[in-house]
């Protein structure tokens, strides 16, 4: 909870209206007002989600919006599966024990516990749909990366990369499936690499994405602690574990993308604050991952916003020298990725221009902007969860204009606002219409810790709300993309 920097009158002093209330009464009134605003923000988000569903169905989602359960890319199939008992157990355990353990566990154990609990939550939600439909077949669907015939086209790796852009447009011979065409080649090359390592097929692809994607929460904790300290960072841990975000992290390649981006920002924070033992190595590692991220997804160029947030926060903390030394090392780290792909024959900007044309050749050109420009934001609220929405309200109020907040709270707020800015920019671009519950995972991730800004005594209630949304969506809908 943040408050105005204006100091209230001391207890017992006279004002124009009589004796001023005691400080405790003032704090209680401010807290009560803040909680009402939290509930209002969450309620408005729930109404927006409901409106997106009602309006989407009214305009005939499958024919006009090209999703079967607008605004989500999903099918209405109430069901349960082998993951149901596990999901209920994980949710109950995190709600009951998450907040106290987050306060008490040694830092390294907290990171391991967050990763383990996060993967348990992702796995259990995925297995609600069963092993095959929930995990093994997800990444071998017709538009996906691990489909055998798509991987086989990279038998001659150099030729495939060199001619990659020649198969992006729909009218070209042997055009790439939608997800491969919609991303630079690093995305498909990840799964080609798994295949060559003897880990081919949808099952191994799913295990890889869940394992790597689950680590994204750890990277967020490392970033926030490095920037602002432990207090609010620790409180954020249960919210990074438990929430609807996990439905789309398991199993999609975007969960993997989110982790790459998050670890890049974690290394950048360690370098820019001088916390890393070898800042130059950390900075170069951050640049390498940022470069790889941009070749995983065109949309991850928006990482420039959280990158600026990390560097700006570090600079304002009196570490300008470390920031100035970090930037060239990070650029040097990113350079080999760009050089390697360009030398292999793939030109990023050319691929982006062709993707833009391909986007409007398909459903992207038919989906109405007037619906998706606001329905996308409702989807983001659903993916992040109502607690994250309420927390993001507090984050905006804390970060801009800056108010009197502890460093850990301010770091959480700044990074949440950076994530929100990425979402708004992607939304307004018109190149994100539908499936944003999955596509925006690298940005939505940074909204989750904002729930730590909510009053600590309310955390179990908000965690319950997060789990409830995920369980309801996971058991009423089967996600597809």
Tab-separated table of C-alpha atoms in Angstrom:
chain	number	residue	atom	x	y	z
A	1	UNK	CA	0.000	0.000	0.000
A	2	UNK	CA	1.427	3.397	-0.953
A	3	UNK	CA	0.389	6.690	0.533
A	4	UNK	CA	0.786	10.347	-0.193
A	5	UNK	CA	4.070	11.837	0.970
A	6	UNK	CA	2.109	14.557	2.734
A	7	UNK	CA	2.438	13.976	6.473
A	8	UNK	CA	-0.868	13.897	8.402
A	9	UNK	CA	-1.288	16.185	11.436
A	10	UNK	CA	-0.011	14.777	14.700
A	11	UNK	CA	-2.509	13.115	16.979
A	12	UNK	CA	-4.441	15.588	19.113
A	13	UNK	CA	-3.520	18.729	17.133
A	14	UNK	CA	-6.279	21.161	16.313
A	15	UNK	CA	-7.434	21.697	12.722
A	16	UNK	CA	-10.186	23.770	11.188
A	17	UNK	CA	-12.598	20.913	11.708
A	18	UNK	CA	-11.516	19.959	15.220
A	19	UNK	CA	-9.081	17.452	16.695
A	20	UNK	CA	-7.146	15.501	14.051
A	21	UNK	CA	-7.570	11.750	14.096
A	22	UNK	CA	-4.814	9.567	15.466
A	23	UNK	CA	-2.230	8.308	12.933
A	24	UNK	CA	-3.519	4.764	13.303
A	25	UNK	CA	-7.011	5.846	12.324
A	26	UNK	CA	-5.661	7.745	9.310
A	27	UNK	CA	-3.659	4.718	8.158
A	28	UNK	CA	-6.681	2.455	8.612
A	29	UNK	CA	-8.888	4.796	6.585
A	30	UNK	CA	-6.317	5.048	3.805
A	31	UNK	CA	-5.929	1.268	3.747
A	32	UNK	CA	-9.693	0.746	3.600
A	33	UNK	CA	-10.007	3.197	0.705
A	34	UNK	CA	-7.164	1.471	-1.143
A	35	UNK	CA	-8.792	-1.925	-0.696
A	36	UNK	CA	-12.038	-0.595	-2.149
A	37	UNK	CA	-10.140	0.637	-5.196
A	38	UNK	CA	-8.471	-2.781	-5.483
A	39	UNK	CA	-11.844	-4.507	-5.536
A	40	UNK	CA	-13.188	-1.967	-8.024
A	41	UNK	CA	-10.261	-2.571	-10.395
A	42	UNK	CA	-10.736	-6.339	-10.164
A	43	UNK	CA	-14.486	-5.986	-10.637
A	44	UNK	CA	-14.091	-3.816	-13.728
A	45	UNK	CA	-11.645	-6.343	-15.173
A	46	UNK	CA	-14.159	-9.141	-14.568
A	47	UNK	CA	-16.862	-7.086	-16.290
A	48	UNK	CA	-14.555	-6.437	-19.253
A	49	UNK	CA	-13.861	-10.168	-19.562
A	50	UNK	CA	-17.584	-10.954	-19.427
A	51	UNK	CA	-18.325	-8.224	-21.992
A	52	UNK	CA	-15.663	-9.602	-24.337
A	53	UNK	CA	-17.292	-13.041	-24.133
A	54	UNK	CA	-20.840	-11.729	-24.653
A	55	UNK	CA	-19.951	-9.353	-27.484
A	56	UNK	CA	-17.705	-11.949	-29.099
A	57	UNK	CA	-20.466	-14.534	-29.186
A	58	UNK	CA	-22.931	-11.945	-30.457
A	59	UNK	CA	-20.788	-11.141	-33.487
A	60	UNK	CA	-20.295	-14.834	-34.325
A	61	UNK	CA	-16.801	-15.589	-33.122
A	62	UNK	CA	-15.885	-18.498	-35.373
A	63	UNK	CA	-16.870	-16.740	-38.601
A	64	UNK	CA	-15.889	-13.129	-37.866
A	65	UNK	CA	-13.403	-13.232	-35.000
A	66	UNK	CA	-11.966	-16.619	-36.023
A	67	UNK	CA	-11.813	-18.027	-32.518
A	68	UNK	CA	-14.284	-20.577	-31.200
A	69	UNK	CA	-14.770	-19.103	-27.741
A	70	UNK	CA	-14.038	-15.380	-28.056
A	71	UNK	CA	-11.995	-13.676	-26.818
A	72	UNK	CA	-9.975	-16.839	-26.099
A	73	UNK	CA	-8.578	-19.275	-28.614
A	74	UNK	CA	-10.334	-22.196	-26.959
A	75	UNK	CA	-13.236	-24.617	-27.141
A	76	UNK	CA	-16.005	-24.824	-24.544
A	77	UNK	CA	-15.711	-28.375	-23.185
A	78	UNK	CA	-16.398	-28.765	-19.453
A	79	UNK	CA	-14.127	-31.582	-18.328
A	80	UNK	CA	-11.700	-32.884	-15.747
A	81	UNK	CA	-8.620	-35.032	-16.007
A	82	UNK	CA	-5.680	-36.575	-14.188
A	83	UNK	CA	-4.334	-33.131	-13.398
A	84	UNK	CA	-7.471	-32.063	-11.527
A	85	UNK	CA	-6.593	-33.489	-8.078
A	86	UNK	CA	-3.024	-32.249	-8.403
A	87	UNK	CA	-4.169	-28.750	-9.407
A	88	UNK	CA	-6.502	-28.545	-6.420
A	89	UNK	CA	-3.748	-29.776	-4.101
A	90	UNK	CA	-1.151	-27.331	-5.440
A	91	UNK	CA	-3.603	-24.431	-5.199
A	92	UNK	CA	-4.526	-25.301	-1.609
A	93	UNK	CA	-0.879	-25.701	-0.588
A	94	UNK	CA	0.242	-22.400	-2.113
A	95	UNK	CA	-2.674	-20.475	-0.600
A	96	UNK	CA	-2.117	-22.007	2.851
A	97	UNK	CA	1.675	-22.090	3.029
A	98	UNK	CA	2.937	-19.821	0.236
A	99	UNK	CA	2.937	-16.457	2.069
A	100	UNK	CA	4.618	-17.625	5.316
A	101	UNK	CA	7.182	-19.734	3.453
A	102	UNK	CA	7.982	-16.805	1.168
A	103	UNK	CA	8.828	-14.777	4.275
A	104	UNK	CA	10.876	-17.445	6.059
A	105	UNK	CA	12.734	-19.558	3.502
A	106	UNK	CA	16.397	-18.749	2.820
A	107	UNK	CA	16.674	-16.947	-0.483
A	108	UNK	CA	18.106	-19.799	-2.565
A	109	UNK	CA	15.560	-22.247	-1.196
A	110	UNK	CA	12.810	-19.780	-2.016
A	111	UNK	CA	13.990	-19.665	-5.631
A	112	UNK	CA	14.023	-23.456	-5.871
A	113	UNK	CA	10.628	-23.704	-4.175
A	114	UNK	CA	9.174	-21.138	-6.574
A	115	UNK	CA	10.478	-23.013	-9.596
A	116	UNK	CA	9.277	-26.379	-8.301
A	117	UNK	CA	5.849	-25.157	-7.225
A	118	UNK	CA	5.437	-23.188	-10.459
A	119	UNK	CA	6.196	-26.248	-12.572
A	120	UNK	CA	3.820	-28.344	-10.450
A	121	UNK	CA	1.055	-25.808	-11.111
A	122	UNK	CA	1.761	-25.645	-14.862
A	123	UNK	CA	1.971	-29.434	-15.146
A	124	UNK	CA	-1.233	-30.037	-13.191
A	125	UNK	CA	-3.223	-27.537	-15.266
A	126	UNK	CA	-1.876	-29.017	-18.503
A	127	UNK	CA	-2.799	-32.522	-17.390
A	128	UNK	CA	-6.391	-31.489	-16.716
A	129	UNK	CA	-6.696	-32.007	-20.499
A	130	UNK	CA	-4.877	-35.346	-20.288
A	131	UNK	CA	-1.356	-36.347	-21.311
A	132	UNK	CA	-1.851	-36.395	-25.063
A	133	UNK	CA	-4.115	-33.412	-25.588
A	134	UNK	CA	-2.675	-31.392	-22.732
A	135	UNK	CA	1.041	-32.022	-23.268
A	136	UNK	CA	2.284	-34.455	-25.915
A	137	UNK	CA	0.210	-33.226	-28.861
A	138	UNK	CA	0.251	-29.493	-28.169
A	139	UNK	CA	3.460	-28.688	-30.021
A	140	UNK	CA	2.844	-31.104	-32.899
A	141	UNK	CA	-0.469	-29.479	-33.912
A	142	UNK	CA	-0.693	-28.349	-37.569
A	143	UNK	CA	0.607	-24.830	-36.930
A	144	UNK	CA	3.237	-25.746	-34.333
A	145	UNK	CA	7.029	-26.031	-34.257
A	146	UNK	CA	7.679	-29.662	-33.298
A	147	UNK	CA	5.630	-31.135	-36.127
A	148	UNK	CA	7.878	-33.834	-37.702
A	149	UNK	CA	7.486	-32.631	-41.288
A	150	UNK	CA	8.470	-29.063	-40.297
A	151	UNK	CA	11.521	-30.227	-38.362
A	152	UNK	CA	12.522	-32.488	-41.273
A	153	UNK	CA	12.749	-29.472	-43.570
A	154	UNK	CA	15.834	-28.409	-41.592
A	155	UNK	CA	17.860	-31.482	-42.511
A	156	UNK	CA	19.992	-29.072	-44.542
A	157	UNK	CA	20.209	-26.376	-41.901
A	158	UNK	CA	22.027	-23.782	-43.961
A	159	UNK	CA	19.629	-24.058	-46.890
A	160	UNK	CA	16.557	-23.891	-44.630
A	161	UNK	CA	17.725	-20.697	-42.901
A	162	UNK	CA	18.909	-19.133	-46.146
A	163	UNK	CA	15.553	-19.704	-47.847
A	164	UNK	CA	13.427	-19.158	-44.731
A	165	UNK	CA	11.863	-15.876	-45.854
A	166	UNK	CA	10.964	-17.399	-49.220
A	167	UNK	CA	8.276	-19.513	-47.543
A	168	UNK	CA	6.584	-16.935	-45.298
A	169	UNK	CA	3.850	-15.672	-47.632
A	170	UNK	CA	0.806	-17.880	-48.137
A	171	UNK	CA	1.103	-17.957	-51.929
A	172	UNK	CA	4.690	-19.222	-51.876
A	173	UNK	CA	5.361	-22.933	-52.496
A	174	UNK	CA	5.643	-24.975	-49.298
A	175	UNK	CA	4.757	-21.981	-47.144
A	176	UNK	CA	5.554	-22.373	-43.472
A	177	UNK	CA	2.788	-23.208	-40.971
A	178	UNK	CA	1.392	-20.134	-39.216
A	179	UNK	CA	3.554	-20.180	-36.075
A	180	UNK	CA	6.800	-20.853	-37.924
A	181	UNK	CA	6.030	-18.183	-40.520
A	182	UNK	CA	5.104	-15.756	-37.741
A	183	UNK	CA	8.471	-15.954	-35.996
A	184	UNK	CA	12.137	-15.609	-36.880
A	185	UNK	CA	13.938	-18.931	-37.338
A	186	UNK	CA	15.351	-19.195	-33.787
A	187	UNK	CA	11.939	-20.469	-32.670
A	188	UNK	CA	11.825	-23.501	-34.967
A	189	UNK	CA	15.592	-24.011	-34.623
A	190	UNK	CA	15.095	-24.606	-30.892
A	191	UNK	CA	12.958	-27.644	-31.636
A	192	UNK	CA	15.232	-28.767	-34.445
A	193	UNK	CA	18.033	-28.712	-31.888
A	194	UNK	CA	15.982	-30.805	-29.454
A	195	UNK	CA	15.300	-33.307	-32.215
A	196	UNK	CA	18.993	-33.602	-33.095
A	197	UNK	CA	19.805	-34.105	-29.430
A	198	UNK	CA	17.521	-37.143	-29.411
A	199	UNK	CA	14.628	-35.291	-27.764
A	200	UNK	CA	12.330	-35.035	-30.775
A	201	UNK	CA	8.547	-35.129	-30.739
A	202	UNK	CA	5.793	-33.299	-28.925
A	203	UNK	CA	6.323	-34.866	-25.508
A	204	UNK	CA	9.940	-33.752	-25.175
A	205	UNK	CA	9.047	-30.352	-26.637
A	206	UNK	CA	6.349	-29.974	-23.977
A	207	UNK	CA	8.707	-31.020	-21.168
A	208	UNK	CA	11.293	-28.521	-22.419
A	209	UNK	CA	8.825	-25.628	-22.589
A	210	UNK	CA	7.371	-26.315	-19.136
A	211	UNK	CA	10.771	-26.732	-17.504
A	212	UNK	CA	12.269	-23.616	-19.054
A	213	UNK	CA	9.036	-21.628	-18.864
A	214	UNK	CA	8.643	-22.485	-15.189
A	215	UNK	CA	12.004	-20.874	-14.478
A	216	UNK	CA	10.696	-17.498	-15.645
A	217	UNK	CA	9.273	-16.877	-12.164
A	218	UNK	CA	12.747	-17.364	-10.673
A	219	UNK	CA	14.212	-14.855	-13.128
A	220	UNK	CA	11.592	-12.290	-12.117
A	221	UNK	CA	12.429	-12.756	-8.435
A	222	UNK	CA	16.149	-12.335	-9.159
A	223	UNK	CA	15.470	-9.142	-11.123
A	224	UNK	CA	13.230	-7.581	-8.478
A	225	UNK	CA	15.514	-8.453	-5.570
A	226	UNK	CA	18.543	-7.104	-7.430
A	227	UNK	CA	16.807	-3.810	-8.143
A	228	UNK	CA	14.884	-3.167	-4.953
A	229	UNK	CA	15.575	-5.696	-2.227
A	230	UNK	CA	13.698	-8.605	-0.729
A	231	UNK	CA	10.564	-7.431	1.101
A	232	UNK	CA	8.021	-7.133	-1.734
A	233	UNK	CA	10.015	-9.536	-3.888
A	234	UNK	CA	9.440	-12.319	-1.381
A	235	UNK	CA	5.748	-11.476	-1.186
A	236	UNK	CA	5.552	-11.736	-4.971
A	237	UNK	CA	6.745	-15.351	-5.038
A	238	UNK	CA	3.365	-17.064	-4.386
A	239	UNK	CA	1.703	-14.889	-7.033
A	240	UNK	CA	4.356	-15.860	-9.561
A	241	UNK	CA	3.549	-19.500	-8.835
A	242	UNK	CA	-0.234	-19.424	-8.755
A	243	UNK	CA	-2.310	-17.834	-11.477
A	244	UNK	CA	-4.055	-18.247	-14.824
A	245	UNK	CA	-0.823	-17.382	-16.685
A	246	UNK	CA	0.219	-21.009	-16.175
A	247	UNK	CA	-2.577	-22.342	-18.412
A	248	UNK	CA	-0.860	-20.942	-21.500
A	249	UNK	CA	2.675	-21.481	-20.267
A	250	UNK	CA	1.833	-25.180	-20.426
A	251	UNK	CA	2.266	-26.038	-23.123
A	252	UNK	CA	3.314	-23.340	-25.560
A	253	UNK	CA	6.601	-22.105	-26.933
A	254	UNK	CA	5.679	-18.643	-25.651
A	255	UNK	CA	6.349	-19.835	-22.105
A	256	UNK	CA	9.890	-20.626	-23.235
A	257	UNK	CA	10.120	-17.215	-24.923
A	258	UNK	CA	8.987	-15.571	-21.678
A	259	UNK	CA	11.744	-17.324	-19.726
A	260	UNK	CA	14.460	-16.280	-22.179
A	261	UNK	CA	13.304	-12.671	-21.926
A	262	UNK	CA	13.041	-12.802	-18.123
A	263	UNK	CA	16.524	-14.242	-17.656
A	264	UNK	CA	17.922	-11.603	-20.004
A	265	UNK	CA	16.447	-8.898	-17.763
A	266	UNK	CA	17.712	-10.660	-14.619
A	267	UNK	CA	21.285	-10.719	-15.950
A	268	UNK	CA	20.945	-7.112	-17.076
A	269	UNK	CA	19.844	-6.076	-13.577
A	270	UNK	CA	22.768	-7.942	-11.998
A	271	UNK	CA	25.201	-6.190	-14.343
A	272	UNK	CA	23.678	-2.695	-14.202
A	273	UNK	CA	23.607	-2.636	-10.401
A	274	UNK	CA	27.125	-4.028	-10.062
A	275	UNK	CA	25.734	-6.966	-8.096
A	276	UNK	CA	27.194	-9.673	-10.321
A	277	UNK	CA	30.667	-10.944	-9.455
A	278	UNK	CA	31.613	-10.398	-13.089
A	279	UNK	CA	29.379	-7.591	-14.372
A	280	UNK	CA	30.828	-7.690	-17.888
A	281	UNK	CA	30.021	-11.398	-18.223
A	282	UNK	CA	26.496	-10.832	-16.886
A	283	UNK	CA	25.981	-7.920	-19.287
A	284	UNK	CA	27.224	-9.958	-22.260
A	285	UNK	CA	24.961	-12.835	-21.205
A	286	UNK	CA	22.012	-10.455	-21.014
A	287	UNK	CA	22.785	-9.197	-24.509
A	288	UNK	CA	23.103	-12.735	-25.848
A	289	UNK	CA	19.681	-13.695	-24.464
A	290	UNK	CA	18.089	-10.447	-25.651
A	291	UNK	CA	19.492	-11.076	-29.115
A	292	UNK	CA	18.177	-14.630	-29.072
A	293	UNK	CA	14.770	-13.370	-27.860
A	294	UNK	CA	14.459	-10.985	-30.803
A	295	UNK	CA	15.156	-13.905	-33.149
A	296	UNK	CA	12.563	-16.005	-31.314
A	297	UNK	CA	9.746	-13.504	-31.773
A	298	UNK	CA	9.442	-10.233	-33.665
A	299	UNK	CA	7.215	-8.895	-30.902
A	300	UNK	CA	10.003	-9.207	-28.339
A	301	UNK	CA	11.580	-6.052	-29.744
A	302	UNK	CA	9.216	-4.453	-27.213
A	303	UNK	CA	11.631	-5.675	-24.540
A	304	UNK	CA	13.306	-2.332	-25.093
A	305	UNK	CA	10.759	-0.960	-22.587
A	306	UNK	CA	11.605	-3.240	-19.619
A	307	UNK	CA	15.287	-2.985	-20.571
A	308	UNK	CA	14.993	0.797	-20.244
A	309	UNK	CA	13.161	0.324	-16.947
A	310	UNK	CA	15.970	-1.840	-15.522
A	311	UNK	CA	18.721	0.512	-16.676
A	312	UNK	CA	16.811	3.599	-15.574
A	313	UNK	CA	16.122	2.160	-12.126
A	314	UNK	CA	19.763	1.221	-11.685
A	315	UNK	CA	20.936	4.654	-12.826
A	316	UNK	CA	18.589	6.438	-10.427
A	317	UNK	CA	19.973	4.285	-7.641
A	318	UNK	CA	23.375	5.910	-8.006
A	319	UNK	CA	24.893	3.290	-10.282
A	320	UNK	CA	25.264	5.279	-13.488
A	321	UNK	CA	28.827	4.141	-13.954
A	322	UNK	CA	27.787	0.489	-13.821
A	323	UNK	CA	24.945	1.199	-16.264
A	324	UNK	CA	27.303	2.922	-18.708
A	325	UNK	CA	29.645	-0.055	-18.570
A	326	UNK	CA	26.766	-2.507	-18.984
A	327	UNK	CA	25.332	-1.140	-22.224
A	328	UNK	CA	28.333	-1.766	-24.532
A	329	UNK	CA	28.891	-5.231	-23.081
A	330	UNK	CA	25.226	-6.086	-23.617
A	331	UNK	CA	25.393	-4.817	-27.199
A	332	UNK	CA	28.518	-6.899	-27.731
A	333	UNK	CA	26.691	-9.953	-26.382
A	334	UNK	CA	23.769	-9.479	-28.758
A	335	UNK	CA	25.966	-8.931	-31.801
A	336	UNK	CA	26.947	-12.571	-32.474
A	337	UNK	CA	23.284	-13.618	-32.715
A	338	UNK	CA	22.483	-10.982	-35.307
A	339	UNK	CA	25.704	-11.609	-37.213
A	340	UNK	CA	25.193	-15.381	-37.268
A	341	UNK	CA	21.640	-15.228	-38.614
A	342	UNK	CA	22.468	-12.508	-41.130
A	343	UNK	CA	25.528	-14.402	-42.350
A	344	UNK	CA	23.386	-17.536	-42.677
A	345	UNK	CA	21.074	-15.631	-45.036
A	346	UNK	CA	18.185	-14.552	-42.790
A	347	UNK	CA	17.582	-10.806	-42.679
A	348	UNK	CA	15.418	-9.933	-39.693
A	349	UNK	CA	13.819	-6.812	-41.156
A	350	UNK	CA	12.945	-8.582	-44.404
A	351	UNK	CA	11.309	-11.368	-42.412
A	352	UNK	CA	9.315	-8.843	-40.403
A	353	UNK	CA	8.022	-7.082	-43.511
A	354	UNK	CA	6.951	-10.388	-45.051
A	355	UNK	CA	5.281	-11.426	-41.791
A	356	UNK	CA	3.302	-8.176	-41.825
A	357	UNK	CA	2.048	-9.058	-45.295
A	358	UNK	CA	1.326	-12.684	-44.316
A	359	UNK	CA	-0.592	-11.524	-41.236
A	360	UNK	CA	-3.105	-9.639	-43.333
A	361	UNK	CA	-3.365	-12.500	-45.825
A	362	UNK	CA	-4.798	-14.723	-43.103
A	363	UNK	CA	-7.221	-14.296	-40.211
A	364	UNK	CA	-5.310	-11.237	-39.009
A	365	UNK	CA	-6.655	-9.253	-41.937
A	366	UNK	CA	-10.245	-10.313	-41.195
A	367	UNK	CA	-10.410	-9.978	-37.426
A	368	UNK	CA	-11.995	-6.598	-36.565
A	369	UNK	CA	-9.637	-4.203	-34.814
A	370	UNK	CA	-12.587	-2.482	-33.116
A	371	UNK	CA	-13.306	-5.619	-31.077
A	372	UNK	CA	-9.809	-6.901	-30.441
A	373	UNK	CA	-8.285	-3.593	-29.375
A	374	UNK	CA	-10.231	-3.781	-26.117
A	375	UNK	CA	-10.930	-7.528	-25.934
A	376	UNK	CA	-7.172	-8.175	-26.008
A	377	UNK	CA	-6.852	-6.165	-22.788
A	378	UNK	CA	-9.636	-8.222	-21.207
A	379	UNK	CA	-7.703	-11.338	-22.199
A	380	UNK	CA	-4.545	-9.926	-20.595
A	381	UNK	CA	-6.503	-9.323	-17.391
A	382	UNK	CA	-7.723	-12.921	-17.459
A	383	UNK	CA	-4.249	-14.306	-18.115
A	384	UNK	CA	-2.652	-12.231	-15.359
A	385	UNK	CA	-5.520	-12.755	-12.919
A	386	UNK	CA	-7.645	-10.352	-10.910
A	387	UNK	CA	-5.027	-9.991	-8.162
A	388	UNK	CA	-2.487	-8.836	-10.740
A	389	UNK	CA	-5.012	-6.338	-12.118
A	390	UNK	CA	-5.592	-4.862	-8.668
A	391	UNK	CA	-1.855	-4.841	-8.025
A	392	UNK	CA	-1.129	-3.173	-11.349
A	393	UNK	CA	-3.470	-0.338	-10.357
A	394	UNK	CA	-1.277	0.187	-7.316
A	395	UNK	CA	1.858	-0.170	-9.432
A	396	UNK	CA	0.813	2.652	-11.765
A	397	UNK	CA	0.009	4.851	-8.792
A	398	UNK	CA	3.355	4.037	-7.160
A	399	UNK	CA	5.603	4.332	-10.210
A	400	UNK	CA	4.152	7.437	-11.831
A	401	UNK	CA	4.480	9.936	-10.413
A	402	UNK	CA	6.888	8.374	-7.954
A	403	UNK	CA	5.534	8.292	-4.425
A	404	UNK	CA	7.060	7.492	-1.064
A	405	UNK	CA	7.436	3.744	-1.380
A	406	UNK	CA	10.088	1.292	-0.176
A	407	UNK	CA	12.675	0.401	-2.839
A	408	UNK	CA	11.343	-3.149	-3.177
A	409	UNK	CA	7.795	-1.874	-3.796
A	410	UNK	CA	9.033	0.712	-6.266
A	411	UNK	CA	11.014	-1.915	-8.215
A	412	UNK	CA	7.920	-4.134	-8.457
A	413	UNK	CA	5.870	-1.145	-9.606
A	414	UNK	CA	8.359	-0.003	-12.258
A	415	UNK	CA	8.672	-3.438	-13.823
A	416	UNK	CA	4.893	-3.968	-13.777
A	417	UNK	CA	4.368	-0.657	-15.547
A	418	UNK	CA	7.020	-1.639	-18.111
A	419	UNK	CA	5.156	-4.908	-18.752
A	420	UNK	CA	1.880	-3.017	-19.060
A	421	UNK	CA	3.468	-0.592	-21.524
A	422	UNK	CA	4.567	-3.553	-23.683
A	423	UNK	CA	1.005	-4.891	-23.683
A	424	UNK	CA	-0.506	-1.536	-24.645
A	425	UNK	CA	2.034	-1.031	-27.449
A	426	UNK	CA	1.436	-4.541	-28.809
A	427	UNK	CA	-2.299	-4.026	-28.597
A	428	UNK	CA	-2.345	-0.720	-30.450
A	429	UNK	CA	-0.096	-2.107	-33.190
A	430	UNK	CA	-2.966	-4.113	-34.665
A	431	UNK	CA	-0.637	-7.104	-35.083
A	432	UNK	CA	-1.942	-8.775	-31.936
A	433	UNK	CA	-5.539	-9.760	-32.567
A	434	UNK	CA	-6.512	-12.934	-30.701
A	435	UNK	CA	-4.315	-15.561	-29.009
A	436	UNK	CA	-2.778	-12.807	-26.885
A	437	UNK	CA	-3.314	-14.943	-23.782
A	438	UNK	CA	-0.379	-16.923	-25.195
A	439	UNK	CA	1.520	-14.397	-27.318
A	440	UNK	CA	1.808	-11.821	-24.530
A	441	UNK	CA	3.152	-14.209	-21.871
A	442	UNK	CA	6.599	-12.483	-21.829
A	443	UNK	CA	4.859	-9.205	-20.916
A	444	UNK	CA	1.998	-10.476	-18.749
A	445	UNK	CA	4.575	-12.198	-16.551
A	446	UNK	CA	5.669	-8.832	-15.142
A	447	UNK	CA	2.158	-7.956	-13.983
A	448	UNK	CA	1.991	-10.938	-11.618
A	449	UNK	CA	4.391	-9.563	-8.955
A	450	UNK	CA	2.300	-6.391	-8.729
A	451	UNK	CA	-0.092	-8.369	-6.515
A	452	UNK	CA	2.619	-8.129	-3.831
A	453	UNK	CA	1.691	-4.439	-3.518
A	454	UNK	CA	-1.711	-5.437	-2.118
A	455	UNK	CA	-2.091	-5.486	1.696
A	456	UNK	CA	-0.341	-8.558	3.113
A	457	UNK	CA	-3.381	-9.586	5.151
A	458	UNK	CA	-5.348	-9.940	1.902
A	459	UNK	CA	-2.801	-12.111	0.108
A	460	UNK	CA	-4.450	-15.459	0.809
A	461	UNK	CA	-7.796	-14.155	-0.470
A	462	UNK	CA	-6.187	-12.817	-3.647
A	463	UNK	CA	-4.222	-16.045	-4.160
A	464	UNK	CA	-7.496	-17.940	-3.861
A	465	UNK	CA	-8.972	-15.704	-6.557
A	466	UNK	CA	-5.973	-16.362	-8.812
A	467	UNK	CA	-6.282	-20.105	-8.386
A	468	UNK	CA	-10.059	-20.047	-8.847
A	469	UNK	CA	-9.847	-18.261	-12.197
A	470	UNK	CA	-7.209	-20.701	-13.449
A	471	UNK	CA	-9.149	-23.748	-12.277
A	472	UNK	CA	-12.435	-22.552	-13.771
A	473	UNK	CA	-10.886	-21.700	-17.145
A	474	UNK	CA	-8.813	-24.885	-17.182
A	475	UNK	CA	-11.843	-27.103	-16.519
A	476	UNK	CA	-14.395	-25.354	-18.742
A	477	UNK	CA	-12.243	-24.712	-21.802
A	478	UNK	CA	-9.689	-26.619	-23.835
A	479	UNK	CA	-7.168	-24.125	-25.139
A	480	UNK	CA	-6.028	-24.374	-28.730
A	481	UNK	CA	-3.905	-22.319	-31.112
